[in-house]
XYZ file of C-alpha atoms in Angstrom:
709
model
C -1.290 -115.127 72.607
C -2.350 -118.719 74.257
C 0.151 -118.620 76.903
C -0.316 -114.770 77.876
C -3.628 -114.025 77.488
C -4.860 -114.773 80.837
C -2.462 -111.369 81.798
C -4.757 -108.878 79.243
C -7.529 -109.601 81.988
C -10.501 -110.198 79.541
C -10.041 -114.188 80.470
C -11.533 -115.905 83.627
C -10.862 -119.850 84.938
C -12.869 -122.121 83.315
C -13.790 -124.098 87.218
C -14.561 -120.590 88.806
C -17.282 -119.755 86.221
C -18.626 -122.675 86.150
C -19.284 -122.522 90.306
C -20.955 -119.009 89.688
C -23.070 -120.874 87.411
C -24.154 -123.158 89.948
C -24.206 -120.491 91.906
C -27.378 -118.972 89.436
C -28.903 -122.219 90.128
C -28.889 -121.996 93.843
C -30.441 -118.824 93.435
C -33.313 -120.218 91.750
C -33.425 -121.993 95.251
C -33.313 -118.371 97.390
C -35.600 -117.128 95.146
C -39.525 -116.422 96.839
C -40.614 -116.065 93.336
C -40.371 -119.607 93.184
C -43.126 -121.702 93.995
C -41.545 -123.878 97.401
C -41.806 -127.484 95.819
C -39.484 -126.138 92.759
C -36.490 -124.220 95.110
C -36.538 -127.663 97.035
C -36.161 -128.792 93.399
C -32.703 -126.612 92.716
C -31.179 -127.164 95.881
C -31.384 -130.490 94.441
C -29.850 -129.781 91.255
C -27.482 -127.646 92.513
C -26.307 -130.342 95.058
C -26.133 -133.307 91.789
C -23.887 -130.611 89.813
C -21.438 -129.957 92.707
C -21.338 -133.726 92.737
C -20.241 -133.955 89.055
C -18.594 -131.280 89.377
C -16.255 -132.783 92.361
C -16.066 -136.390 90.342
C -15.241 -134.610 87.222
C -13.537 -131.491 87.147
C -11.806 -131.238 90.536
C -10.928 -134.913 89.977
C -8.854 -134.300 86.754
C -7.541 -131.074 88.061
C -6.608 -133.576 90.993
C -4.748 -135.311 88.812
C -3.072 -132.906 87.160
C -1.574 -131.301 90.077
C -0.368 -135.265 90.808
C 1.615 -135.087 87.360
C 1.944 -131.738 86.484
C 2.686 -129.214 89.166
C 3.986 -126.721 87.302
C 0.606 -126.314 84.255
C -0.810 -123.466 84.145
C -4.585 -123.201 82.676
C -4.504 -120.466 79.633
C -7.341 -118.014 80.669
C -6.164 -117.331 84.152
C -2.569 -118.808 84.704
C -3.146 -120.886 87.573
C -1.676 -123.793 87.894
C -3.968 -127.090 89.308
C -3.048 -126.666 92.755
C -4.004 -122.956 92.805
C -7.106 -123.823 91.117
C -8.126 -125.935 94.113
C -7.095 -123.889 96.767
C -9.766 -120.949 94.750
C -12.228 -123.557 94.467
C -12.496 -124.911 98.152
C -12.520 -121.389 98.645
C -15.378 -120.292 96.905
C -17.222 -123.602 97.809
C -17.578 -123.189 101.437
C -19.513 -120.218 101.511
C -22.064 -122.691 99.255
C -22.224 -124.470 101.506
C -23.578 -121.887 103.601
C -25.768 -120.296 101.119
C -27.454 -124.473 100.619
C -28.356 -124.521 104.189
C -29.770 -121.295 104.810
C -32.390 -121.947 101.563
C -32.627 -125.187 103.256
C -34.065 -124.532 106.454
C -36.217 -121.858 104.941
C -38.029 -123.886 102.203
C -38.076 -126.525 104.669
C -39.124 -124.522 107.594
C -42.296 -123.228 104.886
C -42.781 -126.735 103.866
C -43.362 -127.663 108.042
C -45.616 -124.295 107.824
C -48.522 -125.695 105.485
C -47.587 -129.654 106.281
C -44.874 -131.226 104.801
C -42.659 -131.158 107.891
C -39.625 -133.120 108.151
C -39.232 -134.628 111.372
C -35.662 -135.570 113.720
C -35.880 -138.590 115.982
C -36.507 -135.777 119.040
C -39.418 -134.203 117.215
C -40.986 -137.506 116.611
C -44.216 -137.815 119.313
C -44.217 -141.064 121.406
C -46.613 -143.443 119.205
C -44.693 -141.678 116.172
C -41.145 -143.043 117.881
C -42.818 -146.510 118.538
C -43.453 -146.755 114.971
C -39.897 -145.926 113.974
C -38.647 -148.248 116.354
C -40.154 -151.416 114.917
C -39.583 -150.359 111.538
C -35.942 -149.929 112.229
C -36.408 -153.641 113.932
C -38.011 -155.238 110.958
C -36.909 -153.300 107.923
C -33.831 -151.585 108.676
C -31.790 -153.455 111.080
C -32.093 -157.054 108.902
C -29.957 -154.938 105.525
C -27.073 -153.047 108.096
C -23.591 -154.585 107.133
C -21.998 -152.395 110.617
C -17.911 -152.513 110.171
C -15.487 -151.682 112.657
C -11.777 -150.754 111.838
C -9.244 -151.796 113.816
C -5.757 -153.702 113.467
C -7.577 -156.573 112.647
C -10.271 -154.923 110.644
C -9.064 -153.118 107.990
C -10.732 -149.877 106.066
C -13.166 -151.252 104.009
C -13.849 -149.352 100.682
C -16.540 -146.524 101.237
C -17.915 -146.182 97.274
C -18.847 -142.793 96.389
C -21.755 -140.900 96.658
C -23.098 -143.612 99.323
C -24.128 -142.310 102.434
C -22.542 -143.532 105.490
C -22.911 -143.650 109.153
C -19.281 -142.700 111.050
C -18.706 -143.382 114.729
C -15.875 -143.051 116.504
C -15.930 -145.461 118.929
C -14.464 -146.980 122.486
C -13.838 -149.730 123.843
C -11.622 -150.549 127.457
C -9.964 -147.646 126.812
C -9.058 -148.651 123.041
C -10.691 -146.242 119.898
C -11.492 -147.490 116.432
C -13.621 -146.191 113.750
C -17.369 -147.565 113.123
C -18.863 -147.715 109.541
C -22.752 -147.823 108.646
C -23.562 -147.838 105.119
C -27.202 -146.578 105.025
C -27.863 -150.076 102.333
C -29.474 -148.911 99.309
C -32.058 -150.924 98.981
C -33.977 -148.680 101.873
C -36.232 -145.305 100.409
C -34.221 -142.208 101.595
C -37.095 -140.875 103.505
C -39.541 -142.526 105.623
C -43.388 -140.826 105.664
C -45.137 -142.154 109.061
C -48.711 -143.800 108.131
C -50.561 -141.843 110.160
C -49.988 -138.822 109.019
C -48.786 -139.017 105.636
C -46.828 -135.808 104.935
C -44.583 -136.143 108.243
C -41.161 -137.771 106.985
C -38.048 -138.479 108.338
C -34.530 -139.121 106.738
C -33.221 -142.750 106.759
C -30.111 -141.666 107.739
C -31.254 -139.593 110.650
C -33.067 -142.982 111.523
C -29.510 -144.793 111.272
C -27.618 -142.055 113.213
C -29.938 -141.933 116.139
C -29.930 -145.946 116.501
C -25.558 -146.054 115.964
C -25.669 -146.296 119.827
C -27.743 -149.387 119.192
C -25.854 -151.091 116.097
C -22.492 -150.237 118.053
C -24.100 -151.419 121.509
C -20.547 -152.988 122.774
C -18.684 -149.899 122.221
C -19.538 -146.289 123.741
C -20.467 -143.874 120.636
C -17.711 -140.767 121.306
C -19.157 -139.512 118.070
C -20.967 -139.660 115.223
C -22.147 -137.820 111.876
C -23.167 -138.774 108.489
C -20.719 -139.209 105.911
C -20.344 -139.189 102.418
C -17.162 -139.452 100.050
C -17.289 -137.879 96.663
C -15.241 -139.525 94.352
C -12.845 -138.601 91.216
C -14.755 -140.003 88.033
C -12.442 -138.442 85.528
C -11.887 -141.301 82.982
C -9.944 -139.876 79.914
C -10.530 -140.973 76.685
C -6.904 -141.078 76.109
C -5.857 -143.482 79.030
C -3.850 -146.482 78.672
C -7.484 -149.005 78.991
C -8.128 -146.755 75.212
C -4.881 -147.733 73.809
C -5.334 -151.841 74.205
C -5.211 -153.465 70.689
C -7.978 -155.302 69.502
C -10.748 -156.837 71.942
C -14.154 -155.244 72.103
C -14.767 -151.522 72.761
C -17.604 -152.152 74.702
C -16.161 -154.568 77.030
C -13.754 -151.575 77.366
C -16.141 -149.585 78.865
C -17.716 -152.001 81.288
C -13.863 -152.132 82.801
C -13.715 -148.761 82.585
C -17.040 -147.951 84.942
C -15.757 -150.752 87.627
C -12.487 -148.720 87.767
C -14.613 -145.592 88.099
C -15.557 -146.838 91.344
C -12.461 -147.275 93.023
C -11.098 -143.941 91.790
C -9.399 -141.470 94.794
C -11.258 -139.904 96.999
C -11.735 -135.592 96.126
C -14.261 -135.019 98.799
C -15.815 -135.756 101.928
C -19.259 -134.497 103.502
C -20.287 -134.303 106.966
C -23.547 -133.180 108.581
C -22.628 -132.439 111.933
C -19.532 -130.657 113.865
C -16.861 -133.167 114.760
C -13.839 -132.809 116.374
C -10.382 -132.568 114.869
C -9.330 -135.960 116.484
C -12.443 -137.393 114.883
C -11.312 -135.546 110.906
C -7.951 -137.040 111.657
C -9.450 -140.290 110.709
C -11.082 -138.783 107.266
C -7.984 -137.040 106.595
C -5.747 -139.544 106.986
C -7.739 -142.817 105.509
C -9.201 -141.001 102.746
C -5.867 -138.623 101.837
C -7.751 -135.287 101.981
C -6.708 -131.857 103.424
C -8.818 -129.974 105.502
C -10.097 -128.015 102.868
C -11.726 -130.822 100.908
C -13.939 -131.512 104.483
C -17.089 -129.845 104.291
C -20.266 -129.124 106.427
C -23.907 -129.263 106.093
C -25.497 -128.110 108.897
C -28.790 -128.391 107.822
C -29.262 -129.634 103.960
C -29.270 -132.897 104.136
C -26.125 -134.793 101.996
C -28.191 -136.383 99.383
C -31.661 -134.303 97.964
C -32.591 -136.627 95.280
C -35.900 -137.235 97.824
C -37.234 -133.621 96.841
C -38.547 -134.472 93.411
C -41.366 -137.202 94.729
C -42.256 -135.157 97.906
C -44.838 -132.980 96.136
C -47.100 -137.035 95.499
C -47.442 -136.364 99.603
C -49.507 -133.726 98.763
C -53.224 -133.255 98.323
C -53.317 -131.976 94.595
C -54.692 -128.950 95.376
C -51.847 -127.881 97.969
C -49.022 -130.177 96.122
C -50.339 -127.594 92.370
C -50.084 -124.193 94.108
C -46.454 -125.360 96.056
C -45.733 -126.384 92.309
C -45.031 -124.465 88.323
C -48.462 -124.141 86.505
C -48.473 -128.023 84.491
C -47.154 -127.762 81.266
C -47.576 -130.508 77.900
C -45.252 -129.986 75.026
C -47.518 -128.403 72.170
C -48.450 -129.523 68.772
C -45.550 -127.866 66.584
C -46.416 -124.379 65.129
C -44.734 -125.501 61.549
C -46.890 -129.118 61.806
C -50.899 -129.046 60.922
C -52.301 -131.657 63.854
C -52.503 -135.009 62.847
C -50.029 -134.174 59.499
C -47.143 -136.395 59.102
C -43.842 -135.267 59.661
C -42.234 -137.753 57.233
C -44.202 -136.328 54.510
C -44.613 -132.441 55.533
C -40.041 -132.517 55.461
C -40.498 -133.174 51.683
C -42.280 -130.011 51.200
C -40.374 -127.764 53.371
C -37.837 -127.110 56.153
C -39.636 -127.637 59.413
C -38.356 -126.675 63.324
C -39.183 -128.190 66.259
C -38.721 -126.464 69.499
C -38.447 -128.224 72.759
C -40.162 -128.545 75.261
C -42.446 -126.160 74.502
C -42.948 -127.908 71.199
C -43.294 -132.303 71.552
C -40.865 -134.816 70.516
C -43.794 -136.482 69.599
C -43.762 -135.942 65.635
C -39.876 -136.779 65.739
C -40.375 -139.698 67.310
C -44.045 -140.980 64.647
C -41.772 -139.610 61.956
C -39.500 -142.885 62.547
C -42.232 -145.475 63.022
C -43.522 -144.458 59.749
C -40.312 -144.468 57.993
C -39.997 -148.004 59.425
C -42.998 -149.283 58.000
C -42.625 -147.043 54.834
C -41.992 -149.668 51.899
C -40.439 -146.354 50.269
C -37.512 -146.674 53.056
C -34.108 -148.137 52.373
C -32.213 -146.751 54.945
C -32.202 -144.581 58.715
C -28.904 -143.668 60.336
C -28.439 -141.954 63.210
C -26.285 -140.690 66.275
C -26.926 -141.475 69.709
C -25.446 -140.185 72.452
C -27.745 -140.006 75.543
C -31.580 -141.501 75.419
C -34.133 -142.525 77.979
C -34.164 -145.142 80.294
C -37.193 -146.158 78.281
C -36.846 -145.061 74.862
C -39.393 -145.461 71.451
C -36.750 -144.156 69.312
C -34.991 -147.136 69.912
C -38.515 -149.662 69.480
C -39.105 -147.865 66.276
C -35.515 -148.397 64.871
C -35.247 -152.089 65.909
C -38.883 -152.207 64.025
C -37.130 -150.877 61.423
C -34.292 -153.240 60.812
C -36.838 -156.134 61.267
C -38.764 -154.767 58.340
C -35.479 -154.986 56.728
C -34.550 -151.050 56.586
C -31.021 -150.801 56.953
C -30.503 -149.315 59.923
C -27.394 -148.422 61.047
C -26.994 -146.584 65.002
C -23.391 -145.335 66.047
C -23.671 -144.838 69.450
C -21.176 -142.861 72.325
C -20.591 -145.624 75.017
C -18.848 -142.739 76.506
C -22.205 -140.586 77.462
C -20.787 -139.779 80.806
C -22.640 -141.355 83.303
C -25.030 -143.139 80.316
C -22.502 -145.387 79.535
C -24.412 -148.577 80.913
C -27.581 -147.005 79.685
C -25.874 -146.814 75.812
C -24.683 -150.264 76.273
C -27.665 -151.930 76.595
C -29.203 -150.239 74.144
C -26.358 -151.569 71.892
C -26.867 -154.743 72.721
C -30.790 -154.621 72.563
C -30.395 -153.024 69.022
C -27.922 -155.377 67.346
C -30.057 -158.330 68.519
C -32.929 -156.461 66.660
C -30.418 -156.246 63.153
C -29.134 -153.214 63.163
C -25.835 -151.817 62.015
C -23.796 -150.813 65.836
C -20.987 -148.396 65.185
C -18.774 -147.248 68.252
C -17.074 -144.297 66.748
C -13.863 -143.054 67.956
C -11.108 -144.363 70.930
C -9.838 -140.462 70.504
C -13.308 -138.343 69.907
C -16.548 -138.423 71.259
C -19.164 -138.372 68.730
C -21.299 -135.936 69.947
C -23.097 -135.008 66.955
C -27.219 -135.444 66.663
C -28.462 -136.352 63.653
C -30.272 -138.420 61.590
C -30.578 -139.770 57.916
C -33.819 -141.167 56.154
C -32.788 -141.903 52.564
C -36.115 -143.479 50.605
C -36.585 -144.220 47.187
C -39.875 -142.392 45.849
C -40.481 -142.570 41.209
C -36.918 -144.243 40.641
C -34.940 -141.360 42.176
C -33.396 -141.106 45.820
C -34.458 -138.729 48.211
C -32.884 -137.663 51.690
C -34.984 -135.864 54.896
C -32.057 -135.024 57.389
C -32.808 -134.379 61.042
C -30.210 -131.528 62.662
C -30.871 -131.040 65.913
C -29.575 -129.353 69.246
C -30.193 -131.831 71.558
C -30.095 -135.856 72.535
C -32.677 -137.887 71.407
C -33.744 -138.627 75.115
C -37.789 -138.438 75.458
C -37.533 -138.096 79.265
C -34.769 -134.242 78.458
C -36.790 -133.674 75.470
C -39.355 -132.054 78.161
C -37.202 -130.707 80.185
C -34.143 -128.749 77.857
C -34.659 -126.652 75.746
C -33.622 -127.811 71.989
C -34.394 -127.134 68.442
C -34.247 -129.369 65.802
C -34.569 -129.250 62.170
C -36.121 -132.127 59.434
C -34.960 -130.853 55.774
C -35.223 -132.005 52.842
C -32.609 -130.373 50.768
C -30.528 -132.193 48.738
C -27.399 -130.779 49.585
C -27.296 -131.491 53.430
C -29.006 -134.700 52.955
C -25.806 -135.834 50.760
C -23.492 -134.363 53.255
C -24.883 -136.862 56.064
C -24.850 -139.057 53.475
C -20.933 -138.647 53.592
C -20.777 -138.001 57.108
C -22.272 -141.556 58.160
C -20.206 -143.375 55.306
C -17.002 -141.550 56.626
C -18.102 -142.124 60.204
C -18.248 -146.089 59.513
C -14.667 -145.625 57.389
C -13.153 -144.106 60.006
C -12.201 -140.647 58.920
C -12.527 -137.537 60.507
C -11.242 -135.730 57.098
C -14.306 -135.383 55.708
C -15.159 -132.422 53.213
C -18.031 -131.408 53.755
C -20.442 -128.974 51.334
C -22.456 -127.324 53.879
C -21.822 -128.898 57.398
C -19.302 -128.159 59.875
C -18.418 -131.072 61.136
C -15.732 -130.635 64.197
C -12.793 -131.347 64.674
C -11.896 -130.419 61.267
C -13.833 -127.753 59.963
C -16.485 -126.805 62.686
C -13.561 -124.018 64.447
C -12.551 -122.605 61.040
C -15.167 -122.137 59.687
C -16.912 -120.093 62.968
C -13.807 -118.117 62.935
C -14.004 -117.395 59.611
C -17.509 -116.382 59.848
C -16.079 -114.061 62.923
C -13.728 -112.935 60.651
C -16.498 -111.350 57.424
C -18.485 -109.684 60.583
C -14.951 -108.084 61.265
C -14.103 -106.886 58.239
C -17.579 -105.092 58.327
C -16.393 -103.572 61.385
C -19.134 -101.063 63.688
C -21.853 -102.633 60.699
C -20.465 -106.423 61.864
C -23.127 -108.522 64.354
C -22.443 -111.732 66.014
C -25.476 -113.052 68.246
C -24.215 -116.847 69.329
C -26.388 -118.572 71.580
C -24.678 -122.021 73.653
C -23.990 -123.332 77.318
C -20.315 -122.761 77.563
C -17.321 -120.962 76.216
C -13.939 -122.147 76.918
C -11.912 -122.124 73.190
C -9.113 -119.795 73.744
C -9.247 -119.106 69.333
C -12.990 -118.447 70.000
C -12.532 -116.370 72.657
C -9.638 -114.488 70.938
C -11.575 -113.745 67.996
C -14.456 -112.116 69.810
C -11.257 -110.213 71.612
C -10.819 -109.418 67.984
C -14.683 -108.299 66.459
C -15.178 -106.283 70.221
C -11.701 -104.507 68.653
C -12.957 -103.751 65.264
C -16.018 -102.141 66.173
C -18.844 -105.622 65.943
C -21.519 -105.835 67.976
C -21.418 -109.202 70.211
C -24.331 -110.668 71.976
C -23.836 -114.193 73.784
C -26.667 -115.952 75.799
C -24.520 -118.325 77.552
C -25.965 -120.560 80.038
C -23.075 -121.745 81.770
C -18.766 -121.453 81.700
C -17.695 -118.548 80.490
C -14.063 -117.775 80.289
C -14.269 -114.565 78.423
C -15.314 -111.797 80.481
C -16.998 -108.667 78.442
C -16.891 -105.183 79.282
C -12.981 -104.741 79.937
C -11.782 -101.525 78.241
C -9.656 -101.960 75.332
C -10.848 -105.748 74.928
C -13.991 -106.852 75.397
C -16.467 -103.758 75.369
C -18.280 -104.704 72.444
C -19.818 -107.637 73.821
C -22.595 -108.336 76.453
C -22.909 -111.737 78.248
C -26.692 -112.943 79.613
C -27.375 -116.108 81.359
C -30.704 -117.518 81.678
C -30.728 -120.119 84.432
C -35.069 -120.907 84.449
C -37.705 -124.080 84.954
C -35.946 -125.533 81.602
C -32.225 -125.980 81.015
C -31.218 -123.483 78.323
C -29.599 -126.085 75.833
C -30.034 -125.033 72.275
C -26.907 -123.512 70.651
C -28.090 -120.862 67.660
C -25.218 -119.180 65.916
C -25.980 -115.671 64.090
C -23.439 -113.669 61.969
C -24.793 -110.490 59.954
C -28.185 -109.068 59.929
C -30.654 -108.479 57.268
C -30.349 -110.211 53.507
C -26.730 -111.052 54.301
C -27.343 -113.344 57.649
C -25.578 -116.472 58.065
C -27.569 -118.816 61.070
C -26.348 -122.101 62.203
C -28.135 -124.634 64.586
C -25.605 -126.701 66.487
C -24.664 -129.761 68.506
C -21.112 -128.037 69.690
C -20.885 -125.705 72.300
C -17.515 -123.230 72.150
C -15.423 -125.526 74.665
C -12.422 -127.081 72.963
C -13.553 -130.149 73.908
C -16.414 -129.552 71.298
C -14.074 -127.989 68.338
C -11.083 -129.979 68.957
C -12.009 -133.572 70.409
C -15.113 -134.485 69.343
C -16.920 -135.124 66.504
C -19.850 -131.848 66.382
C -21.877 -131.247 63.675
C -23.396 -127.205 62.745
C -25.960 -127.123 59.880
C -26.657 -123.963 57.916
C -30.547 -122.298 58.429
C -31.572 -121.247 54.971
C -35.582 -121.552 55.269
C -36.712 -118.333 56.183
C -39.651 -119.433 58.169
C -37.572 -121.453 60.430
C -35.106 -118.623 60.421
C -37.693 -115.977 61.694
C -39.049 -118.734 64.584
C -35.394 -119.293 65.530
C -35.225 -115.530 65.899
C -38.461 -115.245 68.127
C -36.669 -117.751 69.981
C -33.225 -115.242 70.100
C -35.506 -112.286 71.030
C -37.877 -113.738 73.785
C -33.817 -114.521 75.197
C -32.462 -111.422 74.638
C -35.634 -109.492 76.302
C -35.852 -111.600 79.191
C -36.131 -109.368 82.643
C -36.917 -112.184 84.697
C -34.586 -115.127 84.682
C -31.623 -112.964 82.994
C -28.418 -112.591 84.896
C -25.795 -110.217 83.269
C -21.794 -110.834 83.237
C -19.624 -107.780 84.918
C -15.884 -107.094 83.517
C -15.334 -108.965 87.374
C -16.359 -112.751 86.797
C -20.213 -111.609 88.653
C -23.640 -111.140 87.343
C -26.102 -109.418 87.846
C -29.965 -108.892 87.461
C -31.265 -106.560 84.758
C -32.768 -103.313 86.295
C -36.517 -104.074 87.304
C -39.332 -102.796 84.310
C -42.721 -102.025 84.340
C -43.475 -105.186 82.234
C -41.445 -108.078 83.481
C -40.324 -110.539 80.324
C -39.210 -114.144 81.411
C -38.216 -116.092 77.769
C -39.851 -119.423 78.893
C -43.030 -118.216 80.499
C -43.336 -115.915 77.236
C -42.253 -119.678 74.944
C -44.672 -121.604 76.484
C -47.524 -119.170 76.191
C -47.183 -118.774 72.268
C -46.724 -122.163 71.845
C -50.149 -123.117 73.784
C -51.388 -120.425 71.516
C -50.095 -121.453 68.013
C -51.235 -125.171 68.883
C -54.779 -123.473 69.940
C -54.384 -122.100 65.878
C -52.990 -125.103 64.298
C -56.125 -126.543 65.874
C -58.466 -124.105 64.072
C -55.995 -123.045 61.108
C -54.352 -126.138 59.729
C -51.948 -123.948 57.560
C -48.355 -123.626 59.289
C -48.566 -120.472 61.410
C -46.281 -118.230 60.161
C -44.766 -115.998 63.395
C -43.717 -117.204 66.878
C -44.151 -113.770 68.709
C -44.900 -111.339 66.557
C -47.258 -109.646 68.819
C -44.629 -109.369 71.184
C -41.979 -107.929 68.858
C -44.507 -105.176 67.567
C -44.880 -104.430 71.701
C -41.164 -103.811 72.440
C -41.082 -101.933 68.672
C -43.451 -99.838 70.712
C -45.783 -99.425 66.989
């Protein structure tokens, strides 16, 4: 079944599905209804997403094509080489779309005063300023290099801009390379008119003739290489006996900087003769060399560009500001630690603030009744109050244990640094497993109260990251349910002992029980036939067993609704296979990140929140947790979130049987789910300020409006 599933026509390739997702991100940059500065940010997000895609996914496919040429993808039947061919073909038009979107945004920003200049468009006094800037600021930190028989080709670090020049001297050609120093700002703002700026690489490109003055510069371009950054957990390094795991990770980070080139980007057309230098030096094909005609190769500066505009103009060009609100289920000034002992509480980020959770940890650190705090950590902010509170707890004599995943991709060094800080404060640090990333989000506070031990457990869908809690949509359950607390305690004990096969009464824990239990819940709905119902919200779907089970549910007449932000290897609406399945994706102001699973309706409904997407890596190769939602008030709040997502007519895109996405039909009163949830959070906070009792509903007015009553 697994080997033949792609032949049945209801699955698609993971990588091509991801490119469709990033195209939806790019569509936000193309949308004229999105404020200009936000469109610019979406261009930057699209670019950084594509960078990571090439570093990780394309990198791993290049490795696969080299070591196992016959291996085929189970969802499309394509070999690694065939997938790479289709990826390069699909990416090229995305570059053209990005160029067009950038030109549109750039020209409109220029029209309102925020103008990106070229060297040719500088006024005479501006040319003098840039000339002095080059001489005094740029030139002293430059490290130009030439490549010839006496000067070997240097290692070019991935995602570092270089000026590449084809040089001639005494009828001999050679290559000139000029790295753009990391110490320089990406843009230079002109002093007299601070909303006029020029890119640093454009200055260097113009002055390349001066830098290589003893040569004739025949051609020049801005160059950027992308290197394979995929580090497999089963690499040889992880198999080394003994030694410190943290040191192994530091070694792997050093290795990442020298891995093979998988993409070359240039910012202007060049001759085939010049291009041959890149093909031969980097061992890439023409298909791996991408031309960005108008958009800069790096767009990270987009996030700070608005700071150079007057406040009123910046506000006009940006999303309306939003501050995460007081949680609807917690009265203002009320202790979350004390409230959780009375009832289950749900926090919904970024609509509600993470601060009450952080204060709960701080309160626990100083509470004489608290015996222990145990927590899993996958990603943290660069400045993390959570770590300071955990360190304070350890210094106050609490038993603090943190299971830190050192292989959180691109956050490895940050996690290494935090683990050292916590160890110094007396926290016990566990580094998890060599073959399984620990991706679960769980925190357990143990208290002794009136001679009895009580547990407060937090289970979430997202990281304990104070920065991303303002940018990603996630939900977080805090409960004093002793059955969940006992499971949480057993989970941490098993992690400390290296036991992945632990048994739990309420929690589903991957890699042993999560997938089997989800499939069993689907089987329960399949048994109900047309009365069955499955509603799932998550980020990506690749697990072949889950895909096959969803097809089975559809064939049995079960209504299946999925809200899948990113990759979806299942194609809905395919006759005879998935005609009872719908898939919607929402890309908007916030990154949709929460995972919510619903099976059945009414009194028979079973609901879970989870750290896991329905991807093979999550269900089989990571430690993940799904937690049941029993409290009616919490269920109502989660349904309100899902209800808003289901009825979005602004940002929602519907997956078609051919793998494309379409907008929902226009309606008289369009609804943007994220805007709606922001408005409801503000309204709930306002009511909380006036009414100390927890607000029971979340979107009652909206539901009433939808029902027509």
